[in-house]
């Protein structure tokens, strides 16, 4: 790992990842100021207390948060403009930095200069690439034990099969955003209160429909009190066994205890991925990656349960629950 | 794929992207049609009394799903002792693929949501050639969720009568568990590979992997109860053998119940 990625003080990258090492170096290392006024060690200054120095989401403060700070090592990011089967764009991560995640411990970093935001975004991708490679290596060691399949150069295999593979998944999205970004059609204008009420009523019906199953987690009235109380995100699912004893045994393998996922209570009006109608449209269309919240809109290969018009009706219904328009 | 292509692609060269796409479409290490190929067959038998399959808790969509006798599928033993749902697949990297198999490969692998369970329970897929076609035959909405290592996680809603197509971007080293977020009792497995050399034992425990390249090959044997099916002859669920042309019959292989306990 060190050969590929260096250390938290001296990061390194193999050729061909497409990441900007200069930016990564600005975010890495101990906190310091340079004579020209530029700063170093941005990740440790702003992020590591919660997200951990390796981006494992288990920093010193992590246990005090619900939900926990993001563990970047799975390579999954919840709030993106890209479709369900794609990595986020850099601009998605940047948006999260700019506005924070309302209702969680993630603050806004809007006061940071643009070049520092760029450096942090690049560093998060670097940690994610490193983390996914680490997962691959752990699996490899578990699978292979002390030897590797015949005739394989192990280092080249890890580079090809993990590091550059993951880098490519990030690169294709950045290079072809038109293919991966889910377009948000203009929100239909409700010219009168009656039109708005009709859209909300349609949205309510769609929300309650058996096809979409929204109420199963979010509850019949959107209070986040659905019958499925024991829901978990992909970061917590592996800590969960079938029996309480198995769960206790599994949980010991992890730094942070098992944490249940709470479906959003729409009456609060604070939405983690942003509260604008367009943000809500995307959450419903794309889903929330790494959670049980599925993509309800049309995706390549799947028609989905809602048309774009349906999604706008559901957005209007959800906004009506918190008194928003 | 040569690594130079991937590196250039990530660096942003459109020409290299084209080269990569064509490299992906190339059949691997093709042998001539005259080369000899061999089949591997055998039958796995559970060497003990068939365990009772527990009834699962069905507490969602009860009006529909409650009428089915839904039972644990994690250890399926047939009437004649056949051990079902064991994966046997080639583990040797870059195995040569018989051109006949390229031609006869079916376009898709089907996963049906039927009677409130996944059917079939165990599947495999040649990732670069086959698509995964998922349908819902139940009168209630279904969900299909899986998270393959370093591949895109799937979380698909299937309305009544709905369908979806999924493409695995890469092969996996072991079967990937499939869950339904709506109905927690549902479970299945799919193994995406970069070759067609895999068999899943049937109800009678038998399996055949056709047209393997002759010579030394290593196989992985996997069962969901224990992952790697570790026995005296198959340490870590692995078996090396020298394939001969024609049929290579392993005969009846008895699996002690202890090998299926964690």
Coordinates of C-alpha atoms in Angstrom, one line a residue:
Chain A
X1 CA 0.0 0.0 0.0
X2 CA 2.8 2.4 0.9
X3 CA 4.5 1.8 -2.4
X4 CA 1.3 2.7 -4.3
X5 CA -0.1 5.5 -2.1
X6 CA 2.8 6.7 0.2
X7 CA 1.9 7.8 3.7
X8 CA -0.4 10.4 5.2
X9 CA 2.6 12.8 5.4
X10 CA 4.0 11.9 1.9
X11 CA 1.3 10.7 -0.4
X12 CA 2.2 9.1 -3.6
X13 CA 0.3 7.7 -6.6
X14 CA 1.1 5.2 -9.3
X15 CA 1.2 6.5 -12.9
X16 CA -2.1 6.6 -14.7
X17 CA -4.7 7.3 -12.0
X18 CA -5.6 10.7 -13.4
X19 CA -5.5 12.3 -9.9
X20 CA -3.7 15.6 -9.3
X21 CA -0.8 14.8 -6.9
X22 CA 0.0 18.5 -6.4
X23 CA -3.5 19.1 -4.9
X24 CA -3.3 16.0 -2.8
X25 CA 0.0 17.1 -1.4
X26 CA -1.6 20.4 -0.3
X27 CA -4.3 18.6 1.6
X28 CA -1.9 15.9 3.1
X29 CA 0.6 16.1 5.9
X30 CA 0.7 18.1 9.1
X31 CA -1.0 21.5 9.4
X32 CA 1.4 24.2 8.4
X33 CA 1.5 27.7 6.8
X34 CA 3.9 28.6 4.1
X35 CA 5.8 32.0 3.7
X36 CA 3.6 32.8 0.6
X37 CA 0.4 32.5 2.7
X38 CA -0.6 29.1 1.3
X39 CA -1.6 26.4 3.7
X40 CA -0.7 22.7 4.0
X41 CA -2.3 19.8 5.9
X42 CA -5.9 20.9 5.1
X43 CA -7.4 17.4 5.6
X44 CA -5.9 17.1 9.1
X45 CA -7.0 20.7 9.9
X46 CA -10.6 20.4 8.8
X47 CA -11.6 16.7 8.3
X48 CA -9.5 14.1 10.2
X49 CA -11.0 14.7 13.6
X50 CA -14.2 13.1 12.3
X51 CA -13.3 11.2 9.1
X52 CA -10.0 9.8 10.5
X53 CA -6.6 10.2 9.1
X54 CA -7.1 7.3 6.6
X55 CA -10.6 8.4 5.7
X56 CA -12.1 5.4 7.6
X57 CA -14.8 7.6 9.1
X58 CA -13.6 6.6 12.6
X59 CA -11.9 9.8 13.7
X60 CA -11.7 10.7 17.4
X61 CA -15.1 12.4 17.3
X62 CA -16.9 9.8 15.2
X63 CA -18.9 8.0 17.9
X64 CA -20.6 11.2 18.9
X65 CA -22.3 11.5 15.5
X66 CA -25.5 9.9 14.1
X67 CA -25.0 9.2 11.3
X68 CA -21.3 8.5 11.6
X69 CA -18.9 10.6 9.5
X70 CA -18.5 9.0 6.0
X71 CA -16.0 6.2 5.6
X72 CA -14.5 7.0 2.2
X73 CA -12.9 3.5 1.8
X74 CA -16.0 1.9 0.2
X75 CA -15.9 4.4 -2.6
X76 CA -19.6 5.1 -2.2
X77 CA -20.9 8.6 -1.8
X78 CA -24.5 9.2 -0.9
X79 CA -25.5 12.5 -2.5
X80 CA -24.6 12.8 -6.2
X81 CA -26.0 14.1 -9.4
X82 CA -24.8 11.0 -11.2
X83 CA -27.0 8.0 -11.8
X84 CA -27.2 5.1 -9.4
X85 CA -24.5 3.0 -11.1
X86 CA -21.8 5.7 -11.3
X87 CA -19.2 7.4 -9.1
X88 CA -19.8 11.0 -8.2
X89 CA -18.4 14.0 -10.0
X90 CA -15.8 16.2 -8.3
X91 CA -18.5 18.9 -8.3
X92 CA -20.7 16.6 -6.2
X93 CA -18.1 16.3 -3.5
X94 CA -17.4 20.0 -3.7
X95 CA -21.1 20.8 -3.3
X96 CA -21.2 18.7 -0.1
X97 CA -18.1 20.6 1.2
X98 CA -19.7 24.0 0.3
X99 CA -23.1 23.4 2.0
X100 CA -22.3 20.7 4.5
X101 CA -24.9 18.1 5.3
X102 CA -27.8 19.8 7.1
X103 CA -29.0 17.8 10.1
X104 CA -25.6 16.0 10.6
X105 CA -22.3 16.8 12.1
X106 CA -20.9 17.8 8.6
X107 CA -20.5 21.6 8.6
X108 CA -20.2 23.9 5.6
X109 CA -16.7 24.8 4.3
X110 CA -18.0 27.6 2.1
X111 CA -15.5 30.0 3.7
X112 CA -12.5 28.1 2.3
X113 CA -10.8 29.5 -0.8
X114 CA -11.6 27.6 -4.0
X115 CA -8.1 26.1 -4.4
X116 CA -8.4 24.6 -0.9
X117 CA -11.8 23.1 -1.7
X118 CA -10.2 21.5 -4.9
X119 CA -7.4 20.1 -2.8
X120 CA -9.8 18.5 -0.3
X121 CA -12.0 17.0 -3.0
X122 CA -8.9 15.5 -4.7
X123 CA -7.7 14.2 -1.3
X124 CA -11.0 12.5 -0.6
X125 CA -10.9 10.8 -3.9
X126 CA -7.3 9.7 -3.2
X127 CA -8.4 8.3 0.2
X128 CA -11.3 6.5 -1.5
X129 CA -9.0 5.0 -4.2
X130 CA -6.6 3.9 -1.5
X131 CA -9.5 2.5 0.6
X132 CA -11.0 0.5 -2.2
X133 CA -7.5 -0.9 -3.0
X134 CA -7.2 -1.8 0.6
X135 CA -10.5 -3.7 0.6
X136 CA -9.3 -5.6 -2.5
X137 CA -6.0 -6.5 -0.8
X138 CA -7.8 -7.7 2.3
X139 CA -10.0 -9.9 0.2
X140 CA -7.0 -11.1 -1.8
X141 CA -5.1 -12.0 1.4
X142 CA -8.1 -13.8 2.8
X143 CA -8.6 -15.7 -0.4
X144 CA -5.0 -16.5 -1.3
X145 CA -3.4 -17.0 2.1
X146 CA 0.3 -17.2 1.5
X147 CA 0.4 -17.8 -2.2
X148 CA -1.0 -16.3 -5.4
X149 CA -2.3 -18.0 -8.5
X150 CA 0.4 -19.4 -10.7
X151 CA 2.2 -17.1 -13.1
X152 CA 0.8 -13.8 -11.8
X153 CA 2.8 -10.8 -10.8
X154 CA 1.0 -9.8 -7.7
X155 CA 1.9 -6.2 -7.7
X156 CA 0.9 -5.7 -11.4
X157 CA -2.3 -7.5 -10.6
X158 CA -3.2 -5.2 -7.8
X159 CA -2.4 -2.2 -9.9
X160 CA -4.4 -3.3 -12.8
X161 CA -7.3 -5.0 -11.0
X162 CA -7.8 -2.5 -8.2
X163 CA -6.0 0.8 -8.4
X164 CA -6.4 1.6 -12.0
X165 CA -9.7 -0.1 -12.3
X166 CA -11.2 2.2 -9.5
X167 CA -9.4 5.2 -11.0
X168 CA -11.1 4.5 -14.3
X169 CA -14.6 4.4 -12.6
X170 CA -14.0 7.9 -11.4
X171 CA -12.5 9.1 -14.7
X172 CA -15.3 7.8 -17.0
X173 CA -17.8 9.9 -15.2
X174 CA -15.7 13.0 -15.2
X175 CA -14.9 12.6 -18.9
X176 CA -18.5 11.9 -20.0
X177 CA -20.8 13.8 -17.5
X178 CA -23.6 14.0 -20.2
X179 CA -23.8 10.2 -20.0
X180 CA -23.8 9.9 -16.2
X181 CA -25.5 13.0 -14.8
X182 CA -29.3 12.6 -14.3
X183 CA -31.0 15.5 -15.9
X184 CA -33.6 17.4 -13.8
X185 CA -36.4 18.5 -16.0
X186 CA -37.9 21.9 -15.1
X187 CA -40.4 21.7 -12.2
X188 CA -43.9 22.0 -13.6
X189 CA -45.4 25.4 -12.6
X190 CA -48.5 25.1 -10.4
X191 CA -50.4 28.2 -11.5
X192 CA -53.0 28.1 -8.8
X193 CA -53.5 26.7 -5.3
X194 CA -55.8 24.1 -6.8
X195 CA -53.2 22.9 -9.2
X196 CA -50.6 22.7 -6.4
X197 CA -53.1 20.7 -4.3
X198 CA -53.8 18.3 -7.1
X199 CA -50.0 17.7 -7.6
X200 CA -49.6 17.1 -3.8
X201 CA -52.5 14.7 -3.8
X202 CA -51.0 12.8 -6.8
X203 CA -47.7 12.8 -4.9
X204 CA -49.3 11.4 -1.8
X205 CA -50.9 8.6 -3.7
X206 CA -47.6 7.7 -5.4
X207 CA -45.8 7.9 -2.1
X208 CA -48.3 5.4 -0.6
X209 CA -48.3 3.1 -3.6
X210 CA -47.3 -0.5 -3.2
X211 CA -44.9 -0.2 -6.1
X212 CA -42.7 2.5 -4.6
X213 CA -42.9 1.2 -1.0
X214 CA -41.8 4.7 0.4
X215 CA -44.0 4.3 3.5
X216 CA -42.3 1.1 4.5
X217 CA -39.3 3.1 5.8
X218 CA -40.6 6.7 5.9
X219 CA -44.0 5.9 7.4
X220 CA -47.6 6.4 6.2
X221 CA -47.4 10.2 7.0
X222 CA -43.7 10.7 6.2
X223 CA -42.7 11.0 9.8
X224 CA -39.8 8.5 9.4
X225 CA -41.6 5.9 11.4
X226 CA -42.2 3.1 8.9
X227 CA -42.6 -0.5 9.9
X228 CA -39.0 -1.2 8.8
X229 CA -37.2 0.1 11.8
X230 CA -34.1 -2.1 11.5
X231 CA -32.6 -0.6 8.4
X232 CA -28.9 -0.2 7.9
X233 CA -26.6 1.4 5.4
X234 CA -23.9 -0.5 3.5
X235 CA -21.3 0.6 6.1
X236 CA -23.2 -0.9 9.0
X237 CA -24.8 -4.0 7.3
X238 CA -21.6 -6.1 7.6
X239 CA -21.7 -5.6 11.4
X240 CA -25.2 -7.2 11.6
X241 CA -25.8 -10.9 12.1
X242 CA -28.9 -12.9 12.0
X243 CA -29.0 -13.4 15.8
X244 CA -28.0 -10.9 18.5
X245 CA -25.0 -13.1 19.4
X246 CA -23.7 -13.1 15.9
X247 CA -24.2 -9.3 15.7
X248 CA -22.1 -8.9 18.9
X249 CA -19.4 -11.1 17.4
X250 CA -19.3 -9.3 14.1
X251 CA -19.4 -5.8 15.7
X252 CA -16.2 -6.6 17.5
X253 CA -14.4 -6.6 14.2
X254 CA -15.2 -2.9 13.6
X255 CA -14.0 0.3 15.2
X256 CA -17.5 1.9 15.5
X257 CA -20.5 0.1 17.0
X258 CA -23.5 -0.9 14.8
X259 CA -25.6 2.1 14.0
X260 CA -29.2 1.9 12.7
X261 CA -30.2 4.1 9.8
X262 CA -33.0 6.5 10.4
X263 CA -35.3 7.2 7.5
X264 CA -35.9 10.9 7.0
X265 CA -38.8 12.5 8.9
X266 CA -40.1 14.9 6.2
X267 CA -41.7 17.2 8.7
X268 CA -38.3 18.4 9.7
X269 CA -37.6 20.0 6.3
X270 CA -33.8 19.5 6.8
X271 CA -32.6 17.1 4.1
X272 CA -29.1 15.7 4.2
X273 CA -28.6 15.9 0.4
X274 CA -30.0 19.4 0.1
X275 CA -33.5 20.8 0.6
X276 CA -34.2 22.5 -2.8
X277 CA -36.8 20.9 -5.0
X278 CA -34.1 19.9 -7.5
X279 CA -32.1 18.2 -4.7
X280 CA -35.2 16.2 -3.7
X281 CA -35.9 15.3 -7.3
X282 CA -32.4 13.8 -7.6
X283 CA -32.7 11.9 -4.3
X284 CA -35.9 10.2 -5.5
X285 CA -34.7 9.7 -9.0
X286 CA -31.2 8.4 -8.2
X287 CA -31.7 7.1 -4.7
X288 CA -29.2 7.4 -1.9
X289 CA -26.2 5.3 -2.7
X290 CA -25.1 2.9 0.0
X291 CA -28.5 2.9 1.7
X292 CA -31.8 1.0 1.2
X293 CA -33.2 4.1 -0.6
X294 CA -33.4 2.9 -4.2
X295 CA -33.5 4.8 -7.4
X296 CA -37.1 5.3 -8.3
X297 CA -36.6 7.1 -11.6
X298 CA -35.8 5.6 -14.9
X299 CA -32.2 4.3 -15.1
X300 CA -30.4 2.6 -18.0
X301 CA -31.8 -0.9 -18.0
X302 CA -34.6 -0.2 -15.6
X303 CA -37.8 1.7 -16.1
X304 CA -38.1 2.6 -12.4
X305 CA -41.4 3.1 -10.6
X306 CA -41.8 6.8 -11.2
X307 CA -41.7 9.0 -14.3
X308 CA -40.1 12.4 -14.1
X309 CA -43.6 13.9 -13.8
X310 CA -44.4 11.5 -10.9
X311 CA -41.2 12.5 -9.1
X312 CA -42.2 16.2 -9.2
X313 CA -45.6 15.3 -7.7
X314 CA -43.8 13.3 -4.9
X315 CA -41.4 16.3 -4.3
X316 CA -44.4 18.6 -4.0
X317 CA -46.0 16.2 -1.5
X318 CA -42.8 15.9 0.6
X319 CA -42.3 19.6 0.6
X320 CA -45.9 20.1 1.7
X321 CA -45.2 18.0 4.8
X322 CA -42.7 20.6 6.1
X323 CA -44.8 23.5 5.0
X324 CA -42.5 24.4 2.2
X325 CA -43.5 25.2 -1.4
Chain B
X1 CA -6.6 -5.7 -21.3
X2 CA -3.0 -4.4 -21.5
X3 CA -2.3 -2.0 -18.7
X4 CA -1.1 0.7 -21.1
X5 CA -4.6 1.1 -22.4
X6 CA -6.2 1.6 -19.0
X7 CA -3.6 4.1 -18.0
X8 CA -4.0 6.1 -21.2
X9 CA -7.7 5.9 -20.9
X10 CA -7.8 7.3 -17.3
X11 CA -5.4 10.1 -18.4
X12 CA -8.1 11.1 -20.9
X13 CA -7.2 9.9 -24.3
X14 CA -10.2 9.2 -26.5
X15 CA -8.2 7.1 -28.9
X16 CA -7.0 4.9 -26.1
X17 CA -10.7 4.6 -24.9
X18 CA -11.5 3.1 -28.3
X19 CA -8.5 0.7 -28.0
X20 CA -9.7 -0.3 -24.6
X21 CA -13.2 -1.1 -25.8
X22 CA -11.8 -3.3 -28.6
X23 CA -9.4 -5.0 -26.2
X24 CA -12.3 -5.9 -23.9
X25 CA -14.2 -7.4 -26.8
X26 CA -11.3 -9.7 -27.8
X27 CA -11.6 -13.3 -26.8
X28 CA -8.8 -14.3 -24.4
X29 CA -5.8 -16.4 -25.2
X30 CA -7.6 -18.2 -28.0
X31 CA -6.5 -21.7 -28.8
X32 CA -7.0 -23.2 -32.2
X33 CA -10.2 -25.2 -32.9
X34 CA -8.1 -28.3 -33.1
X35 CA -6.9 -28.2 -29.6
X36 CA -8.4 -30.7 -27.2
X37 CA -11.0 -29.8 -24.7
X38 CA -12.3 -31.8 -21.8
X39 CA -15.5 -31.9 -19.7
X40 CA -15.4 -32.1 -15.9
X41 CA -18.3 -33.9 -14.2
X42 CA -19.1 -35.3 -10.8
X43 CA -21.8 -35.6 -8.2
X44 CA -21.7 -34.2 -4.6
X45 CA -23.5 -36.1 -2.0
X46 CA -24.3 -35.0 1.6
X47 CA -22.9 -37.8 3.8
X48 CA -25.5 -37.6 6.5
X49 CA -29.2 -37.2 7.1
X50 CA -30.8 -34.3 5.1
X51 CA -31.2 -31.4 7.5
X52 CA -34.7 -29.9 8.0
X53 CA -35.2 -26.6 6.2
X54 CA -36.5 -24.1 8.7
X55 CA -39.6 -22.0 7.9
X56 CA -38.6 -18.4 7.5
X57 CA -40.3 -15.4 9.2
X58 CA -42.5 -13.8 6.6
X59 CA -43.8 -10.5 8.1
X60 CA -44.0 -8.2 5.1
X61 CA -46.7 -8.1 2.4
X62 CA -48.2 -11.0 4.4
X63 CA -51.4 -11.0 2.4
X64 CA -49.4 -12.1 -0.7
X65 CA -46.2 -13.7 0.6
X66 CA -47.8 -15.3 3.7
X67 CA -49.5 -18.0 1.6
X68 CA -46.2 -19.5 0.4
X69 CA -44.3 -22.1 2.4
X70 CA -41.0 -20.1 2.4
X71 CA -38.1 -22.1 3.8
X72 CA -34.4 -21.6 4.4
X73 CA -32.4 -22.4 1.2
X74 CA -29.0 -22.2 2.6
X75 CA -28.5 -26.0 2.7
X76 CA -30.4 -27.9 0.1
X77 CA -30.1 -31.7 0.1
X78 CA -32.1 -33.7 -2.4
X79 CA -34.0 -36.9 -1.7
X80 CA -31.1 -39.0 -3.0
X81 CA -28.6 -37.0 -0.9
X82 CA -27.5 -34.7 -3.7
X83 CA -26.0 -31.6 -2.4
X84 CA -27.5 -28.7 -4.3
X85 CA -26.2 -25.2 -5.0
X86 CA -22.4 -25.8 -4.7
X87 CA -20.4 -23.7 -7.1
X88 CA -17.4 -25.3 -8.9
X89 CA -15.4 -22.8 -10.9
X90 CA -12.1 -22.3 -12.5
X91 CA -9.8 -20.2 -10.5
X92 CA -6.7 -20.3 -12.7
X93 CA -6.2 -16.8 -14.1
X94 CA -6.6 -16.1 -17.9
X95 CA -7.9 -19.6 -18.6
X96 CA -8.3 -20.2 -22.4
X97 CA -11.9 -20.4 -23.5
X98 CA -13.2 -22.8 -26.1
X99 CA -14.5 -20.9 -29.1
X100 CA -17.6 -23.1 -29.1
X101 CA -18.6 -21.6 -25.7
X102 CA -18.2 -18.1 -27.0
X103 CA -20.6 -18.9 -29.8
X104 CA -23.2 -20.8 -27.7
X105 CA -23.2 -18.4 -24.8
X106 CA -26.7 -17.3 -23.9
X107 CA -27.4 -13.6 -24.1
X108 CA -28.7 -13.3 -20.5
X109 CA -29.0 -14.9 -17.1
X110 CA -32.4 -14.6 -15.5
X111 CA -33.3 -13.7 -11.9
X112 CA -37.0 -14.0 -11.2
X113 CA -38.8 -12.7 -8.2
X114 CA -41.5 -15.4 -7.8
X115 CA -43.6 -16.6 -4.9
X116 CA -41.8 -14.0 -2.7
X117 CA -38.4 -15.6 -3.2
X118 CA -35.6 -15.2 -5.7
X119 CA -35.5 -17.9 -8.4
X120 CA -33.1 -19.4 -8.9
X121 CA -31.2 -19.2 -5.6
X122 CA -27.8 -19.5 -7.2
X123 CA -26.6 -18.1 -10.5
X124 CA -23.4 -17.4 -12.4
X125 CA -22.8 -15.0 -15.2
X126 CA -20.0 -14.5 -17.8
X127 CA -19.7 -10.8 -17.0
X128 CA -18.3 -9.5 -20.2
X129 CA -20.8 -11.4 -22.4
X130 CA -24.0 -11.9 -20.6
X131 CA -26.5 -9.4 -19.2
X132 CA -28.4 -10.0 -15.9
X133 CA -32.1 -9.8 -16.6
X134 CA -34.2 -9.3 -13.5
X135 CA -38.0 -9.7 -13.5
X136 CA -40.8 -9.5 -11.0
X137 CA -43.5 -12.1 -11.4
X138 CA -45.1 -11.4 -8.1
X139 CA -48.2 -9.3 -7.5
X140 CA -46.2 -7.1 -5.0
X141 CA -43.2 -4.8 -5.7
X142 CA -39.8 -6.3 -5.2
X143 CA -36.3 -5.0 -4.7
X144 CA -33.0 -6.5 -5.7
X145 CA -29.8 -5.2 -3.9
X146 CA -26.2 -6.4 -4.1
X147 CA -22.8 -4.9 -3.6
X148 CA -20.0 -6.6 -5.6
X149 CA -16.5 -5.7 -4.5
X150 CA -15.1 -2.7 -6.5
X151 CA -18.2 -2.9 -8.8
X152 CA -21.3 -0.7 -8.8
X153 CA -23.7 -1.5 -6.0
X154 CA -27.2 -2.3 -7.2
X155 CA -30.5 -1.3 -5.5
X156 CA -33.2 -1.8 -8.0
X157 CA -37.0 -1.4 -7.5
X158 CA -39.2 -3.7 -9.5
X159 CA -42.8 -2.7 -9.6
X160 CA -45.5 -5.4 -10.3
X161 CA -44.6 -6.8 -13.7
X162 CA -41.4 -4.8 -13.8
X163 CA -38.1 -5.8 -15.2
X164 CA -34.5 -4.5 -15.2
X165 CA -31.2 -5.3 -17.0
X166 CA -27.9 -5.1 -15.1
X167 CA -24.3 -5.4 -16.4
X168 CA -21.5 -6.5 -14.1
X169 CA -18.4 -4.5 -14.9
X170 CA -16.0 -7.0 -13.5
X171 CA -15.5 -10.6 -12.3
X172 CA -15.6 -11.5 -8.7
X173 CA -13.6 -14.1 -6.7
X174 CA -16.7 -15.5 -4.9
X175 CA -20.5 -15.3 -5.3
X176 CA -22.1 -12.1 -4.4
X177 CA -25.1 -12.2 -2.0
X178 CA -28.4 -10.7 -3.2
X179 CA -31.0 -9.2 -0.8
X180 CA -34.4 -7.7 -1.1
X181 CA -34.8 -4.6 1.1
X182 CA -38.5 -5.1 1.2
X183 CA -38.6 -8.8 2.2
X184 CA -35.6 -9.6 4.5
X185 CA -36.1 -13.3 4.2
X186 CA -35.2 -13.3 0.4
X187 CA -31.7 -14.3 -0.5
X188 CA -29.8 -15.5 -3.5
X189 CA -26.2 -15.5 -4.9
X190 CA -24.7 -14.6 -8.3
X191 CA -21.1 -15.2 -9.4
X192 CA -19.8 -12.9 -12.1
X193 CA -16.8 -14.4 -13.8
X194 CA -14.6 -13.5 -16.8
X195 CA -15.0 -17.0 -18.3
X196 CA -17.8 -19.6 -18.7
X197 CA -16.2 -22.3 -16.6
X198 CA -18.5 -22.7 -13.7
X199 CA -21.2 -25.2 -12.7
X200 CA -23.7 -25.1 -9.8
X201 CA -24.8 -28.5 -8.6
X202 CA -28.3 -29.4 -9.3
X203 CA -31.0 -31.1 -7.2
X204 CA -29.2 -34.4 -7.4
X205 CA -25.8 -32.9 -6.6
X206 CA -24.5 -33.4 -10.1
X207 CA -22.5 -31.0 -12.2
X208 CA -20.8 -30.7 -15.5
X209 CA -18.4 -28.0 -16.8
X210 CA -18.0 -28.5 -20.5
X211 CA -15.1 -27.9 -22.9
X212 CA -12.3 -27.0 -20.5
X213 CA -8.8 -26.6 -21.8
X214 CA -6.8 -29.7 -21.2
X215 CA -3.8 -29.4 -18.8
X216 CA -3.5 -28.3 -15.3
X217 CA -6.3 -26.2 -13.9
X218 CA -7.3 -25.1 -10.4
X219 CA -10.9 -25.1 -9.3
X220 CA -12.7 -23.3 -6.4
X221 CA -15.5 -25.1 -4.7
X222 CA -17.9 -22.8 -2.8
X223 CA -21.1 -23.2 -0.7
X224 CA -23.0 -20.4 1.0
X225 CA -22.9 -22.0 4.4
X226 CA -19.2 -21.9 4.7
X227 CA -18.0 -20.0 1.6
X228 CA -15.0 -22.1 0.6
X229 CA -15.9 -25.8 0.9
X230 CA -12.9 -27.0 2.9
X231 CA -12.6 -30.8 2.9
X232 CA -9.7 -33.3 3.3
X233 CA -9.3 -33.4 -0.5
X234 CA -10.1 -29.8 -1.1
X235 CA -8.1 -27.6 1.3
X236 CA -9.7 -24.2 1.3
X237 CA -12.2 -25.5 -1.2
X238 CA -9.6 -25.8 -3.9
X239 CA -8.8 -28.6 -6.3
X240 CA -6.0 -28.8 -8.8
X241 CA -6.2 -31.4 -11.5
X242 CA -4.8 -32.2 -14.9
X243 CA -7.7 -32.1 -17.4
X244 CA -7.6 -34.8 -20.1
X245 CA -9.4 -34.6 -23.4
X246 CA -12.9 -36.1 -23.3
X247 CA -14.9 -36.7 -20.0
X248 CA -13.1 -36.3 -16.7
X249 CA -15.5 -37.9 -14.2
X250 CA -14.8 -37.3 -10.5
X251 CA -17.6 -39.8 -9.6
X252 CA -19.5 -39.5 -6.4
X253 CA -17.9 -37.1 -3.9
X254 CA -19.2 -37.5 -0.3
X255 CA -19.3 -34.2 1.7
X256 CA -19.3 -34.7 5.5
X257 CA -21.9 -32.6 7.3
X258 CA -19.1 -31.1 9.4
X259 CA -17.6 -29.5 6.2
X260 CA -20.8 -27.4 5.9
X261 CA -20.7 -26.1 9.5
X262 CA -18.8 -23.0 10.3

